[in-house]
Amino acid sequence: MNAKQPNTPGTLFEPDPWLAQTHEVLNQPPALENYNLFLQDKALQEAVEREGASWARQELEAFGKLAGLRETIELGFLANDNKPSFHTHDRFGHRIDEVRFHPAYHELMRLAMEHGLHSSPWQQPGEGAHVARAAKYYLHTQVEAAHGCPVTMTFAAMPSIMKQPELAELWAPKILHRDYDPRNVPDSEKQSVTIGMAMTEKQGGSDVRANTTRALPTGKEGPGQAYELVGHKWFVSAPMCDAFLVLAQAPGGLSCFLMPRWRPDGTKNPWQIQRLKNKMGNVANASSEAELRGALGWMVGEEGRGVPTIIEMVAMTRFDCMVGSSSGMRQATAQALHHCHHRSAFGARLSDQPLMQNVLADLAVESEAAMALTMRVGRALDATDNEQEKLFLRLATPVGKYWICKRTPNQAYEAMECIGGSGVMEDCIMPRLFRESPVNAIWEGSGNVQCLDTLRALQKSPESLDAFMAEVNLAVGSDQRFDAFVNQLQQDFGAAIGNPQQIAFQARDLVDRLAVSLQASLLIRNAPAAVADAYCGSRIAGQGMHNIGALPAGIDARAIIERATPHV
């Protein structure tokens, strides 16, 4: 090296450019962007085919490309870096209750609604309609999950609103319209609206029958009639929605109401946002506390039957919790696989090292199992005229919502650990995935609520267990470990089902095993042998719960990793 001699006093020192370069950036993966999320997900492609939505493949390929663009991915970062802000009044002193969002949030909402994520199965019902929509939603929420809340609620509101024909006639066309209109103006000035829900109160939480909000008739009483609502709501997600399904105590008991942001005369409906929730995750979406000060609402469904009316909406939001959590699992797994495919340590690529292969393969198996269960439930939603499918759905929805959503946080953490220190940095998607991961397990009924709902389904329709196990038993005879697991599960249910206190005490264990048995059955029948073998060897032999990276010897981890790794 021929370094220059130090300059003499009074002369300008010109450093050697070579000396100013401290290092070359090596051994860093390229950004996971500008790739097709659908075409790089073999398991999803197979699930879409077998669950009846092969007709949507071209549409899903196009949407997968859109979701993988660098510009689309950047929208997710911008929407989360710029939290929504709440403004009570305009500059003239008028109460406006307005939540303002970054333009990136609105662009994500526009993409979702223009592609029918809030409407497509209602507009074009039939074989594979819910599966196709779920697959597209699965791709979209890998980009950003929080804005999915108003999309989901708008989608899920339709079955409940359709119970009141005169309200459906007015609202359904606007709910289904594929535009996005975020303006804070009366719904009469809009072609497209979004719908939220307001159930939870301070004193009740999941116990909505303890709600104290009152519904006072303005004239004639009963379904479709106008009431004034007085009370509070502890959680109102997406408070900029154009209307909300609300539970309140009418003279005849707890009832469901459609409460718009504006009255028909164009004046502001008197429900007031108190503040926005300061959430650890889900930050791009606004959640709020509100007081109802005589807000006008119209009764939906029968008086005193508010829970059965709104449960139609809740069932669909629970399905979307499964979709969203499965999506988060896939994105976390894809990030870990991509990183380890491109990064080396201790003389070898990470994805070629045995212990890391165990972890990566396990993440991939967990992700595929969650998605497979979700898409199977989607097929059941497309066949509700089939009594067997309806019975299966009654049990599979709480079981799937409980299991998949509860597994997501550990999946996010383990994927973050695969990436290491870079995975903790806020310019990486992993911290957002981790903060988002507990949300769906809590929203629309926490784990215990889902388990108790499973028990209620067994009590009210014991045949739902028969329908569920009929699906599970389609794989009997293919794997001895699976056969023994299912046989023991059926024996344990038989022993516990006649003892209400015992079955309630054991509910989590039983629901765990219901979920594992269904996922195992689906993978045995549909996934490559390596994936099914890994699942049965860990979740079945390990009685369901196990640490990620504890796959038994003999698993073809390399094949599992190759199947799941996105290639850019």
Coordinates of C-alpha atoms in Angstrom, one line a residue:
M1 CA 0.0 0.0 0.0
N2 CA 1.4 3.4 -1.0
A3 CA -0.2 5.8 1.3
K4 CA 0.3 9.5 0.7
Q5 CA 2.7 11.4 3.0
P6 CA 1.1 13.7 5.5
N7 CA 0.6 17.2 4.0
T8 CA 3.0 19.9 5.1
P9 CA 1.6 22.7 7.3
G10 CA -0.5 25.1 5.3
T11 CA -1.4 22.7 2.5
L12 CA -4.8 21.0 2.0
F13 CA -4.9 17.4 3.1
E14 CA -6.5 15.1 0.6
P15 CA -7.3 11.6 2.1
D16 CA -6.9 8.5 0.0
P17 CA -10.5 7.4 -1.0
W18 CA -9.4 3.8 -0.4
L19 CA -8.6 4.6 3.3
A20 CA -12.0 6.2 3.8
Q21 CA -13.9 3.0 2.9
T22 CA -14.1 1.1 6.2
H23 CA -15.7 -2.1 4.8
E24 CA -17.8 -3.7 2.1
V25 CA -21.4 -4.8 3.0
L26 CA -21.4 -8.6 2.6
N27 CA -23.5 -11.5 3.8
Q28 CA -26.8 -9.5 4.0
P29 CA -30.0 -10.8 2.3
P30 CA -31.7 -8.7 -0.3
A31 CA -35.0 -7.2 0.7
L32 CA -38.0 -9.5 0.3
E33 CA -39.9 -7.5 -2.2
N34 CA -40.9 -7.4 -5.8
Y35 CA -42.0 -11.0 -5.8
N36 CA -45.4 -12.7 -6.3
L37 CA -46.8 -13.7 -2.9
F38 CA -49.2 -16.2 -4.5
L39 CA -46.8 -17.9 -6.9
Q40 CA -44.2 -18.2 -4.2
D41 CA -46.6 -20.0 -1.8
K42 CA -47.1 -23.6 -3.0
A43 CA -49.2 -24.6 0.0
L44 CA -51.6 -21.8 -0.7
Q45 CA -51.9 -22.6 -4.4
E46 CA -52.7 -26.2 -3.5
A47 CA -55.3 -25.2 -0.9
V48 CA -57.1 -22.9 -3.3
E49 CA -57.3 -25.7 -5.8
R50 CA -58.6 -28.4 -3.5
E51 CA -61.1 -26.2 -1.6
G52 CA -62.9 -25.2 -4.8
A53 CA -61.5 -21.8 -5.9
S54 CA -59.3 -22.9 -8.8
W55 CA -61.4 -20.5 -11.0
A56 CA -59.8 -17.6 -9.1
R57 CA -56.2 -18.5 -9.9
Q58 CA -55.5 -15.8 -12.5
E59 CA -57.0 -13.1 -10.2
L60 CA -54.9 -14.4 -7.2
E61 CA -51.8 -14.4 -9.3
A62 CA -52.4 -10.8 -10.2
F63 CA -53.1 -9.8 -6.7
G64 CA -50.1 -11.7 -5.4
K65 CA -47.9 -9.7 -7.7
L66 CA -49.5 -6.4 -6.5
A67 CA -49.0 -7.4 -2.8
G68 CA -45.4 -8.2 -3.3
L69 CA -44.4 -4.9 -4.9
R70 CA -41.9 -2.7 -3.0
E71 CA -44.3 0.2 -3.3
T72 CA -47.2 -1.8 -1.8
I73 CA -45.0 -3.1 1.1
E74 CA -43.9 0.5 1.8
L75 CA -47.5 1.5 2.4
G76 CA -47.6 -0.8 5.4
F77 CA -44.6 0.8 6.9
L78 CA -45.9 4.3 6.3
A79 CA -49.3 3.5 7.8
N80 CA -47.7 2.2 11.0
D81 CA -45.1 4.9 11.3
N82 CA -47.9 7.6 11.2
K83 CA -50.5 6.8 13.8
P84 CA -54.1 8.0 13.4
S85 CA -54.9 11.2 15.2
F86 CA -58.2 12.3 16.8
H87 CA -59.8 15.7 16.4
T88 CA -62.9 16.5 18.5
H89 CA -63.8 19.9 16.9
D90 CA -63.2 21.9 13.7
R91 CA -61.6 25.3 13.9
F92 CA -65.0 26.9 14.3
G93 CA -65.9 24.9 17.4
H94 CA -68.2 22.4 15.8
R95 CA -68.0 18.8 17.1
I96 CA -66.7 16.6 14.3
D97 CA -65.3 13.4 16.1
E98 CA -62.8 12.9 13.2
V99 CA -60.0 10.5 13.1
R100 CA -57.3 11.3 10.5
F101 CA -55.0 8.8 8.9
H102 CA -51.9 8.9 6.8
P103 CA -52.5 8.6 3.0
A104 CA -50.9 5.2 3.0
Y105 CA -53.7 3.8 5.2
H106 CA -56.3 5.1 2.8
E107 CA -54.4 3.6 -0.1
L108 CA -54.4 0.2 1.6
M109 CA -58.1 0.5 2.3
R110 CA -58.7 1.5 -1.4
L111 CA -56.8 -1.6 -2.6
A112 CA -58.7 -3.8 -0.3
M113 CA -62.1 -2.5 -1.2
E114 CA -61.5 -2.2 -5.0
H115 CA -60.5 -5.9 -4.9
G116 CA -63.7 -6.9 -3.1
L117 CA -62.1 -8.0 0.2
H118 CA -65.2 -6.6 1.9
S119 CA -67.8 -7.9 -0.5
S120 CA -66.9 -10.6 -3.1
P121 CA -68.6 -13.7 -1.6
W122 CA -71.9 -11.7 -1.1
Q123 CA -71.8 -10.3 -4.6
Q124 CA -70.8 -13.6 -6.3
P125 CA -71.7 -16.5 -4.0
G126 CA -71.0 -20.0 -5.0
E127 CA -68.3 -22.7 -4.9
G128 CA -65.0 -21.3 -3.7
A129 CA -66.3 -17.8 -3.2
H130 CA -65.2 -17.6 0.5
V131 CA -62.0 -19.5 -0.3
A132 CA -61.0 -17.1 -3.0
R133 CA -61.7 -14.1 -0.9
A134 CA -59.9 -15.6 2.1
A135 CA -56.8 -16.4 -0.1
K136 CA -56.8 -12.8 -1.4
Y137 CA -57.2 -11.4 2.1
Y138 CA -54.4 -13.8 3.3
L139 CA -52.1 -12.2 0.7
H140 CA -53.2 -8.6 1.4
T141 CA -52.8 -8.7 5.2
Q142 CA -49.2 -10.0 4.8
V143 CA -48.5 -6.4 3.7
E144 CA -50.3 -4.7 6.6
A145 CA -52.8 -6.3 9.0
A146 CA -54.3 -3.4 11.1
H147 CA -56.4 -1.8 8.3
G148 CA -58.0 -5.2 7.9
C149 CA -60.2 -4.4 10.9
P150 CA -62.7 -2.2 9.1
V151 CA -62.5 -4.4 6.0
T152 CA -63.4 -7.4 8.0
M153 CA -66.2 -5.7 9.9
T154 CA -67.8 -4.4 6.7
F155 CA -67.6 -7.9 5.2
A156 CA -68.9 -9.5 8.3
A157 CA -71.8 -7.1 8.8
M158 CA -73.8 -8.4 5.8
P159 CA -75.4 -11.5 7.3
S160 CA -76.6 -9.6 10.4
I161 CA -78.0 -6.6 8.4
M162 CA -79.7 -8.9 5.9
K163 CA -81.9 -10.0 8.9
Q164 CA -83.7 -6.6 8.6
P165 CA -84.9 -6.3 5.0
E166 CA -85.8 -2.6 5.0
L167 CA -82.4 -1.7 6.4
A168 CA -80.6 -4.1 4.0
E169 CA -82.4 -2.4 1.1
L170 CA -80.9 0.9 2.1
W171 CA -77.4 -0.2 3.3
A172 CA -76.5 -3.4 1.4
P173 CA -75.8 -1.7 -2.0
K174 CA -73.4 0.8 -0.4
I175 CA -71.7 -1.9 1.8
L176 CA -71.0 -4.0 -1.3
H177 CA -69.9 -1.1 -3.5
R178 CA -66.2 -1.5 -4.5
D179 CA -65.2 2.1 -3.9
Y180 CA -63.5 3.5 -0.8
D181 CA -64.8 6.8 0.4
P182 CA -63.1 8.0 3.6
R183 CA -64.9 11.4 3.8
N184 CA -66.6 12.4 7.1
V185 CA -69.9 13.1 5.5
P186 CA -73.4 11.7 5.7
D187 CA -73.9 8.3 4.2
S188 CA -76.6 9.8 1.9
E189 CA -73.7 11.5 0.1
K190 CA -71.8 8.3 -0.5
Q191 CA -71.9 5.4 -2.8
S192 CA -69.7 3.2 -0.6
V193 CA -69.7 2.8 3.2
T194 CA -67.8 0.8 5.9
I195 CA -69.5 -0.8 8.9
G196 CA -68.1 -1.3 12.4
M197 CA -69.3 -2.8 15.6
A198 CA -69.6 -1.6 19.2
M199 CA -70.3 -4.3 21.8
T200 CA -67.8 -4.1 24.6
E201 CA -68.5 -2.0 27.7
K202 CA -66.3 -1.3 30.8
Q203 CA -68.2 -3.5 33.2
G204 CA -68.7 -6.5 30.8
G205 CA -65.9 -7.2 28.4
S206 CA -66.8 -10.5 26.8
D207 CA -70.0 -10.7 28.9
V208 CA -72.0 -8.5 26.6
R209 CA -75.3 -9.5 28.3
A210 CA -74.1 -7.2 31.2
N211 CA -74.2 -4.2 28.8
T212 CA -75.9 -1.2 30.4
T213 CA -76.4 1.0 27.2
R214 CA -80.1 1.7 26.9
A215 CA -82.2 1.8 23.8
L216 CA -85.3 4.1 24.1
P217 CA -87.9 3.9 21.3
T218 CA -88.6 7.2 19.5
G219 CA -92.1 6.0 18.5
K220 CA -93.2 2.6 17.3
E221 CA -91.2 -0.3 18.8
G222 CA -89.7 -3.4 17.3
P223 CA -87.5 -4.6 14.4
G224 CA -86.6 -1.9 11.9
Q225 CA -87.8 0.9 14.2
A226 CA -85.8 3.9 15.4
Y227 CA -84.4 4.1 19.0
E228 CA -82.2 6.5 20.8
L229 CA -79.1 4.9 22.4
V230 CA -77.7 6.2 25.7
G231 CA -74.6 4.7 27.3
H232 CA -71.0 4.0 26.5
K233 CA -68.7 1.6 24.6
W234 CA -65.3 0.7 25.8
F235 CA -64.0 -0.5 22.4
V236 CA -65.2 0.9 19.1
S237 CA -62.7 -0.2 16.5
A238 CA -62.4 1.8 13.3
P239 CA -64.6 4.7 14.6
M240 CA -64.5 6.4 11.2
C241 CA -66.9 3.7 9.8
D242 CA -70.1 5.1 8.5
A243 CA -72.3 2.9 10.7
F244 CA -72.0 0.4 13.5
L245 CA -73.8 -2.6 14.8
V246 CA -74.4 -1.9 18.5
L247 CA -75.8 -3.9 21.4
A248 CA -78.1 -2.1 23.8
Q249 CA -80.8 -2.9 26.3
A250 CA -84.2 -2.3 24.8
P251 CA -87.4 -2.7 26.9
G252 CA -87.6 -6.3 25.7
G253 CA -84.0 -7.1 26.4
L254 CA -80.6 -6.9 24.8
S255 CA -81.0 -6.1 21.2
C256 CA -78.9 -5.2 18.1
F257 CA -79.1 -1.8 16.4
L258 CA -77.6 -0.2 13.3
M259 CA -76.2 3.2 14.4
P260 CA -74.9 5.6 11.7
R261 CA -72.4 8.4 12.1
W262 CA -75.0 10.8 10.8
R263 CA -78.8 11.2 11.1
P264 CA -81.0 11.1 8.0
D265 CA -81.4 14.9 8.1
G266 CA -77.7 15.3 7.7
T267 CA -76.9 16.3 11.3
K268 CA -74.2 14.6 13.3
N269 CA -75.5 11.6 15.3
P270 CA -74.8 12.3 19.0
W271 CA -72.3 9.6 19.8
Q272 CA -69.0 11.0 20.8
I273 CA -65.5 9.6 20.7
Q274 CA -63.8 10.1 24.1
R275 CA -60.3 9.1 23.1
L276 CA -58.3 6.8 20.9
K277 CA -56.9 3.6 22.5
N278 CA -53.1 3.6 22.9
K279 CA -52.4 0.1 21.6
M280 CA -49.1 -1.9 21.6
G281 CA -49.9 -3.2 18.1
N282 CA -52.5 -2.7 15.4
V283 CA -51.5 0.9 15.4
A284 CA -52.5 1.8 11.9
N285 CA -56.1 1.1 12.8
A286 CA -57.9 3.4 15.2
S287 CA -59.7 2.0 18.2
S288 CA -61.7 4.2 20.5
E289 CA -63.9 4.8 23.6
A290 CA -67.2 6.4 22.9
E291 CA -70.3 7.8 24.7
L292 CA -73.7 7.5 23.1
R293 CA -75.8 10.6 24.0
G294 CA -79.1 9.7 22.4
A295 CA -77.6 8.4 19.2
L296 CA -80.2 7.3 16.7
G297 CA -80.2 3.6 15.8
W298 CA -82.5 1.2 14.1
M299 CA -83.3 -2.2 15.6
V300 CA -81.9 -5.2 13.6
G301 CA -83.6 -8.5 14.2
E302 CA -85.9 -9.4 17.0
E303 CA -86.1 -7.4 20.2
G304 CA -84.2 -9.2 23.0
R305 CA -82.3 -11.3 20.5
G306 CA -79.3 -9.0 20.1
V307 CA -76.7 -11.7 20.6
P308 CA -78.1 -14.2 18.1
T309 CA -78.4 -11.3 15.6
I310 CA -74.9 -10.0 15.9
I311 CA -73.4 -13.4 16.3
E312 CA -73.8 -13.8 12.5
M313 CA -71.3 -10.9 12.2
V314 CA -69.1 -12.3 15.0
A315 CA -68.8 -15.7 13.3
M316 CA -67.5 -14.0 10.1
T317 CA -65.0 -11.8 12.0
R318 CA -63.7 -14.9 13.8
F319 CA -63.1 -16.5 10.5
D320 CA -61.1 -13.5 9.4
C321 CA -59.1 -13.7 12.7
M322 CA -58.1 -17.2 11.4
V323 CA -57.2 -15.8 8.0
G324 CA -55.3 -12.8 9.5
S325 CA -53.3 -14.9 12.0
S326 CA -52.5 -17.5 9.3
S327 CA -51.3 -14.6 7.1
G328 CA -49.1 -13.2 9.9
M329 CA -47.6 -16.7 10.4
R330 CA -46.8 -17.0 6.7
Q331 CA -45.2 -13.5 6.5
A332 CA -43.1 -14.2 9.6
T333 CA -42.1 -17.6 8.2
A334 CA -41.3 -16.2 4.8
Q335 CA -39.1 -13.5 6.3
A336 CA -37.1 -16.1 8.3
L337 CA -36.8 -18.5 5.4
H338 CA -35.6 -15.7 3.1
H339 CA -33.1 -14.4 5.6
C340 CA -31.6 -17.8 6.3
H341 CA -31.4 -18.7 2.6
H342 CA -29.2 -15.7 1.9
R343 CA -27.1 -15.4 5.1
S344 CA -24.2 -17.5 6.2
A345 CA -22.6 -18.1 9.6
F346 CA -19.8 -20.4 10.9
G347 CA -18.8 -21.3 7.4
A348 CA -22.2 -22.4 6.0
R349 CA -25.5 -20.9 4.8
L350 CA -27.9 -20.8 7.8
S351 CA -30.6 -22.7 6.0
D352 CA -28.1 -25.6 5.4
Q353 CA -27.3 -25.9 9.1
P354 CA -29.0 -28.8 10.9
L355 CA -30.4 -27.1 13.9
M356 CA -31.6 -24.1 11.9
Q357 CA -33.2 -26.5 9.5
N358 CA -35.2 -27.9 12.3
V359 CA -36.4 -24.5 13.3
L360 CA -37.2 -23.3 9.8
A361 CA -39.0 -26.5 8.8
D362 CA -41.0 -26.4 12.0
L363 CA -42.1 -22.8 11.3
A364 CA -43.1 -23.8 7.7
V365 CA -45.1 -26.8 9.0
E366 CA -47.0 -24.6 11.6
S367 CA -47.7 -22.0 8.9
E368 CA -49.0 -24.5 6.4
A369 CA -51.2 -26.3 9.0
A370 CA -52.8 -23.0 10.0
M371 CA -53.5 -22.0 6.4
A372 CA -54.9 -25.5 5.5
L373 CA -57.4 -25.4 8.4
T374 CA -58.4 -21.9 7.5
M375 CA -59.1 -22.7 3.9
R376 CA -61.0 -25.8 4.9
V377 CA -63.3 -23.6 7.0
G378 CA -63.7 -21.3 4.0
R379 CA -65.0 -24.2 2.0
A380 CA -67.5 -25.0 4.7
L381 CA -68.7 -21.3 4.5
D382 CA -69.3 -21.9 0.8
A383 CA -71.6 -24.9 1.5
T384 CA -73.9 -23.8 4.3
D385 CA -76.8 -25.4 2.5
N386 CA -75.1 -28.7 3.4
E387 CA -76.2 -29.7 6.9
Q388 CA -73.0 -31.7 7.5
E389 CA -70.9 -28.7 6.6
K390 CA -72.9 -26.4 8.8
L391 CA -72.4 -28.7 11.7
F392 CA -68.7 -29.0 11.0
L393 CA -68.5 -25.2 10.8
R394 CA -70.2 -24.7 14.2
L395 CA -67.3 -26.5 15.9
A396 CA -64.4 -25.7 13.5
T397 CA -64.8 -21.9 13.8
P398 CA -64.2 -21.6 17.5
V399 CA -61.6 -24.4 17.5
G400 CA -59.7 -22.8 14.6
K401 CA -60.0 -19.3 15.9
Y402 CA -58.7 -20.4 19.3
W403 CA -55.8 -22.5 18.1
I404 CA -54.4 -20.6 15.1
C405 CA -54.6 -17.1 16.8
K406 CA -53.0 -18.5 20.0
R407 CA -50.1 -20.1 18.1
T408 CA -49.2 -16.9 16.2
P409 CA -47.2 -14.9 18.8
N410 CA -44.7 -17.7 19.3
Q411 CA -44.4 -18.1 15.5
A412 CA -43.6 -14.4 15.2
Y413 CA -41.0 -14.5 18.0
E414 CA -39.2 -17.6 16.7
A415 CA -39.1 -16.1 13.2
M416 CA -37.7 -12.9 14.7
E417 CA -35.0 -14.9 16.5
C418 CA -34.0 -16.6 13.2
I419 CA -33.2 -13.2 11.8
G420 CA -31.4 -12.1 14.9
G421 CA -30.7 -8.5 15.9
S422 CA -31.8 -7.1 12.5
G423 CA -35.2 -8.6 13.2
V424 CA -35.7 -6.4 16.2
M425 CA -35.1 -3.2 14.2
E426 CA -38.2 -1.0 13.4
D427 CA -37.1 -0.8 9.7
C428 CA -37.8 -4.5 9.5
I429 CA -41.4 -5.9 9.4
M430 CA -40.8 -8.3 12.2
P431 CA -41.5 -6.0 15.2
R432 CA -44.8 -5.1 13.6
L433 CA -45.7 -8.7 13.1
F434 CA -44.8 -9.5 16.7
R435 CA -46.9 -6.6 18.1
E436 CA -49.8 -7.6 15.9
S437 CA -49.6 -11.3 16.8
P438 CA -51.7 -11.3 20.0
V439 CA -54.5 -9.1 18.6
N440 CA -56.6 -11.8 16.9
A441 CA -56.4 -14.1 19.9
I442 CA -58.1 -11.4 22.0
W443 CA -60.4 -9.7 19.5
E444 CA -63.8 -11.4 19.1
G445 CA -63.4 -13.6 22.1
S446 CA -60.2 -14.6 23.9
G447 CA -59.0 -18.2 24.2
N448 CA -61.3 -19.2 27.1
V449 CA -64.3 -17.7 25.3
Q450 CA -63.6 -19.8 22.2
C451 CA -63.3 -22.9 24.3
L452 CA -66.5 -22.2 26.1
D453 CA -68.2 -21.6 22.8
T454 CA -67.0 -25.0 21.6
L455 CA -68.6 -26.5 24.7
R456 CA -71.8 -24.7 24.0
A457 CA -71.8 -26.0 20.5
L458 CA -71.4 -29.6 21.8
Q459 CA -74.2 -29.0 24.3
K460 CA -76.7 -27.5 21.8
S461 CA -75.8 -29.7 18.8
P462 CA -73.9 -32.8 19.9
E463 CA -74.0 -33.9 16.3
S464 CA -71.5 -31.1 15.5
L465 CA -68.8 -33.3 17.2
D466 CA -69.8 -36.2 14.9
A467 CA -69.4 -33.9 11.8
F468 CA -66.1 -32.6 13.0
M469 CA -64.7 -36.1 13.8
A470 CA -66.0 -37.4 10.4
E471 CA -63.7 -34.9 8.8
V472 CA -60.8 -35.8 11.0
N473 CA -61.4 -39.6 10.5
L474 CA -60.9 -39.2 6.7
A475 CA -57.2 -39.7 7.5
V476 CA -57.5 -42.7 9.8
G477 CA -55.5 -45.6 8.6
S478 CA -52.7 -43.5 7.1
D479 CA -50.5 -42.9 10.2
Q480 CA -50.4 -45.1 13.4
R481 CA -49.5 -42.1 15.5
F482 CA -52.5 -40.2 14.2
D483 CA -54.9 -43.1 14.7
A484 CA -53.9 -43.6 18.3
F485 CA -54.2 -39.9 19.0
V486 CA -57.7 -39.6 17.5
N487 CA -58.8 -42.8 19.3
Q488 CA -57.6 -41.4 22.7
L489 CA -59.3 -38.0 22.0
Q490 CA -62.6 -39.7 21.3
Q491 CA -62.4 -41.7 24.5
D492 CA -61.5 -38.6 26.5
F493 CA -64.5 -36.8 25.1
G494 CA -66.8 -39.7 25.9
A495 CA -65.6 -39.7 29.5
A496 CA -65.8 -35.9 30.0
I497 CA -68.9 -34.9 28.1
G498 CA -71.3 -36.2 30.7
N499 CA -69.5 -34.2 33.5
P500 CA -70.0 -30.4 32.8
Q501 CA -67.6 -29.3 35.5
Q502 CA -64.9 -31.7 34.3
I503 CA -65.2 -30.9 30.7
A504 CA -65.1 -27.1 31.4
F505 CA -61.9 -27.6 33.5
Q506 CA -60.3 -29.6 30.7
A507 CA -61.7 -27.4 27.9
R508 CA -58.4 -26.1 26.7
D509 CA -56.7 -29.4 26.5
L510 CA -59.7 -30.9 24.6
V511 CA -59.9 -28.0 22.1
D512 CA -56.1 -28.1 21.6
R513 CA -56.4 -31.7 20.6
L514 CA -59.5 -31.1 18.4
A515 CA -57.4 -28.5 16.5
V516 CA -54.3 -30.7 16.2
S517 CA -56.4 -33.7 15.0
L518 CA -58.0 -31.6 12.3
Q519 CA -54.8 -30.0 11.1
A520 CA -53.1 -33.4 11.1
S521 CA -55.9 -35.0 9.1
L522 CA -55.7 -32.2 6.5
L523 CA -52.0 -32.4 6.1
I524 CA -51.9 -36.3 6.0
R525 CA -54.5 -36.2 3.2
N526 CA -53.2 -33.2 1.2
A527 CA -49.7 -32.1 2.0
P528 CA -46.4 -33.7 0.9
A529 CA -45.4 -36.7 3.1
A530 CA -42.5 -34.7 4.6
V531 CA -44.9 -32.1 5.9
A532 CA -47.4 -34.5 7.3
D533 CA -44.7 -36.6 8.9
A534 CA -43.1 -33.6 10.6
Y535 CA -46.5 -32.5 11.9
C536 CA -47.5 -36.0 13.3
G537 CA -44.0 -36.6 14.7
S538 CA -44.1 -33.4 16.7
R539 CA -47.7 -32.2 17.4
I540 CA -49.2 -35.7 17.6
A541 CA -46.4 -37.5 19.3
G542 CA -45.8 -34.4 21.4
Q543 CA -49.5 -34.1 22.4
G544 CA -50.1 -30.9 20.5
M545 CA -47.9 -28.3 22.2
H546 CA -44.2 -28.3 21.7
N547 CA -41.2 -25.9 21.3
I548 CA -40.5 -24.7 17.7
G549 CA -37.4 -26.5 16.5
A550 CA -38.1 -29.8 18.3
L551 CA -38.9 -31.9 15.2
P552 CA -37.8 -35.6 15.7
A553 CA -35.0 -37.3 13.8
G554 CA -35.7 -38.5 10.3
I555 CA -37.7 -35.6 9.1
D556 CA -37.0 -34.3 5.6
A557 CA -36.4 -30.7 6.7
R558 CA -34.7 -29.7 3.5
A559 CA -37.8 -30.6 1.4
I560 CA -40.1 -28.7 3.8
I561 CA -37.9 -25.7 3.7
E562 CA -37.6 -25.7 -0.1
R563 CA -41.4 -25.9 -0.4
A564 CA -42.0 -22.9 1.8
T565 CA -39.1 -20.6 0.9
P566 CA -40.0 -17.6 -1.3
H567 CA -37.4 -16.9 -4.0
V568 CA -36.8 -13.4 -5.2

